[in-house]
Every structure is written in structure tokens, then in C-alpha cells.
Coordinates of C-alpha atoms in Angstrom, one line a residue:
M8 CA -38.3 -56.9 46.7
N9 CA -40.1 -59.9 45.4
L10 CA -38.2 -63.3 45.6
Q11 CA -41.4 -65.1 44.4
N12 CA -40.9 -64.4 40.8
S13 CA -39.8 -67.2 38.4
F14 CA -36.8 -65.2 37.1
S15 CA -35.4 -64.7 40.6
I16 CA -36.1 -68.0 41.8
I17 CA -34.6 -70.0 38.7
L18 CA -31.6 -67.7 38.9
L19 CA -30.9 -68.1 42.5
V20 CA -31.5 -72.0 42.4
S21 CA -29.0 -72.0 39.4
A22 CA -26.6 -70.0 41.3
F23 CA -26.7 -72.3 44.3
F24 CA -25.9 -75.3 42.3
T25 CA -23.4 -73.5 40.3
F26 CA -21.6 -72.6 43.5
L27 CA -21.9 -76.1 44.7
T28 CA -20.2 -77.4 41.5
S29 CA -17.5 -74.7 41.8
Y30 CA -16.8 -75.8 45.5
L31 CA -16.7 -79.4 44.5
F32 CA -14.3 -78.9 41.6
L33 CA -12.0 -76.6 43.5
K34 CA -12.0 -78.4 46.9
F35 CA -12.6 -82.0 46.0
P36 CA -11.8 -82.7 42.3
P37 CA -12.0 -86.2 41.1
K38 CA -8.7 -88.0 42.0
S39 CA -8.7 -89.9 38.8
I40 CA -10.2 -89.5 35.0
N41 CA -13.6 -91.2 35.2
W42 CA -16.9 -91.0 33.3
F43 CA -19.0 -90.3 36.5
Y44 CA -17.7 -87.3 38.3
G45 CA -16.3 -84.1 37.1
Y46 CA -15.6 -81.9 34.2
R47 CA -15.7 -84.6 31.4
T48 CA -14.8 -83.9 27.8
I49 CA -12.6 -85.3 25.3
N50 CA -10.0 -82.9 25.8
S51 CA -10.2 -82.7 29.8
M52 CA -9.7 -86.6 29.7
K53 CA -6.6 -86.9 27.6
T54 CA -4.1 -87.0 30.6
K55 CA -4.1 -86.2 34.1
A56 CA -2.6 -82.8 33.7
H57 CA -5.6 -81.9 31.5
W58 CA -8.0 -83.3 34.0
N59 CA -6.6 -81.4 36.8
F60 CA -6.4 -78.0 34.8
A61 CA -9.7 -78.3 33.6
H62 CA -11.2 -78.7 37.1
M63 CA -9.4 -76.0 38.5
Y64 CA -10.1 -73.6 35.5
S65 CA -13.8 -74.5 35.3
G66 CA -14.3 -74.3 39.1
K67 CA -13.1 -70.7 39.0
K68 CA -15.6 -69.8 36.0
F69 CA -18.3 -71.5 37.9
L70 CA -17.6 -69.5 41.0
I71 CA -17.7 -66.3 38.9
F72 CA -21.0 -67.3 37.1
G73 CA -22.5 -68.2 40.4
L74 CA -21.9 -64.7 41.5
I75 CA -23.3 -63.2 38.3
L76 CA -26.4 -65.4 38.7
T77 CA -26.8 -64.3 42.3
I78 CA -26.7 -60.5 41.4
L79 CA -29.1 -60.9 38.6
G80 CA -31.4 -63.0 40.7
L81 CA -31.4 -60.3 43.4
I82 CA -31.8 -57.6 40.8
G83 CA -34.6 -59.5 39.1
S84 CA -36.6 -59.4 42.5
F85 CA -37.2 -55.9 42.1
I86 CA -38.4 -56.4 38.3
S87 CA -41.8 -57.4 37.8
L88 CA -41.9 -60.0 34.8
N89 CA -44.5 -62.5 33.3
N90 CA -43.8 -65.9 35.0
I91 CA -43.3 -67.3 31.4
L92 CA -41.1 -64.6 30.2
G93 CA -39.0 -64.7 33.5
S94 CA -38.7 -68.4 33.3
V95 CA -37.6 -68.4 29.7
L96 CA -35.0 -65.4 30.2
A97 CA -33.6 -67.0 33.4
I98 CA -33.3 -70.5 31.8
T99 CA -31.6 -69.0 28.7
I100 CA -29.2 -67.0 30.7
S101 CA -28.1 -70.1 32.8
I102 CA -27.8 -72.3 29.7
L103 CA -25.7 -69.7 27.7
G104 CA -23.4 -69.1 30.9
F105 CA -22.8 -72.9 31.1
I106 CA -22.0 -73.2 27.5
N107 CA -19.7 -70.2 28.0
I108 CA -17.9 -71.8 30.7
I109 CA -17.5 -75.0 28.7
L110 CA -16.0 -73.1 25.6
K111 CA -13.8 -71.1 27.6
T112 CA -12.5 -74.0 29.6
E113 CA -11.8 -76.0 26.4
K114 CA -10.1 -73.0 24.8
A115 CA -7.9 -72.8 27.8
I116 CA -7.0 -76.4 27.7
K117 CA -6.1 -76.2 24.1
R118 CA -4.2 -73.0 24.7
K119 CA -2.1 -74.5 27.8
F120 CA -1.5 -77.9 26.4
N121 CA -1.0 -77.1 22.7
S122 CA 2.0 -74.9 23.6
N123 CA 3.9 -77.5 25.4

């Protein structure tokens, strides 16, 4: 087990911040719509109901993605990768995961609030 390769380090650090984001969104969501803290998109900022839903939904997705990043980071500690390849791969996984969370959250907002 080698937790010193770039792949594992980047994924585990990303997992930490993903868990932190999940915790903040689920336990301490912003009380009011703002441009400083929270899940801020045009759809999530339409109403207070949109805002609250977006934080609960994305908070759960961040938690799941944090678990995935942790598992991948630990698995990666058993794999020997070139530092550049490991870094690019880990950053790509992280970015694609965050994009996926945003796309799923936006779709869920539209599904929930267009049906009302």
C-alpha cells in the first residue's frame, strides 16, 4: 500500500473536501439565498424551495461521491502509476464527478419544480 502516489493523494484530498461540502450542505445549509456560500445556480436560486432542495439533493450526491473518491484513492494506493498520469487521471475523475453532481442536481430541480 502506497499512499504517496499522486493518484491516491489527489483523490483522498478531493474526498475530504467533498465530504466537508456534503456535511455543510446537509447540516448547515445557507439560511437564505446568497452569492457567497452554497449551491449557487440560476435554477437553485429561483425560490427558497429550490434553494433548500438543491442543498439537500446535492449534499447527498456529494456524500456518495466522497465515498467513491475514498474507495478509488485507497485502491489506487495499490497501483503503481506515473505521477503525471496519476495526477491527470485523478483530476479528471474529480472534475467529471463534480460536473455529474451539478448536472444531476439541475435535472432533479427541474423535475421536482416543473411538475408543480
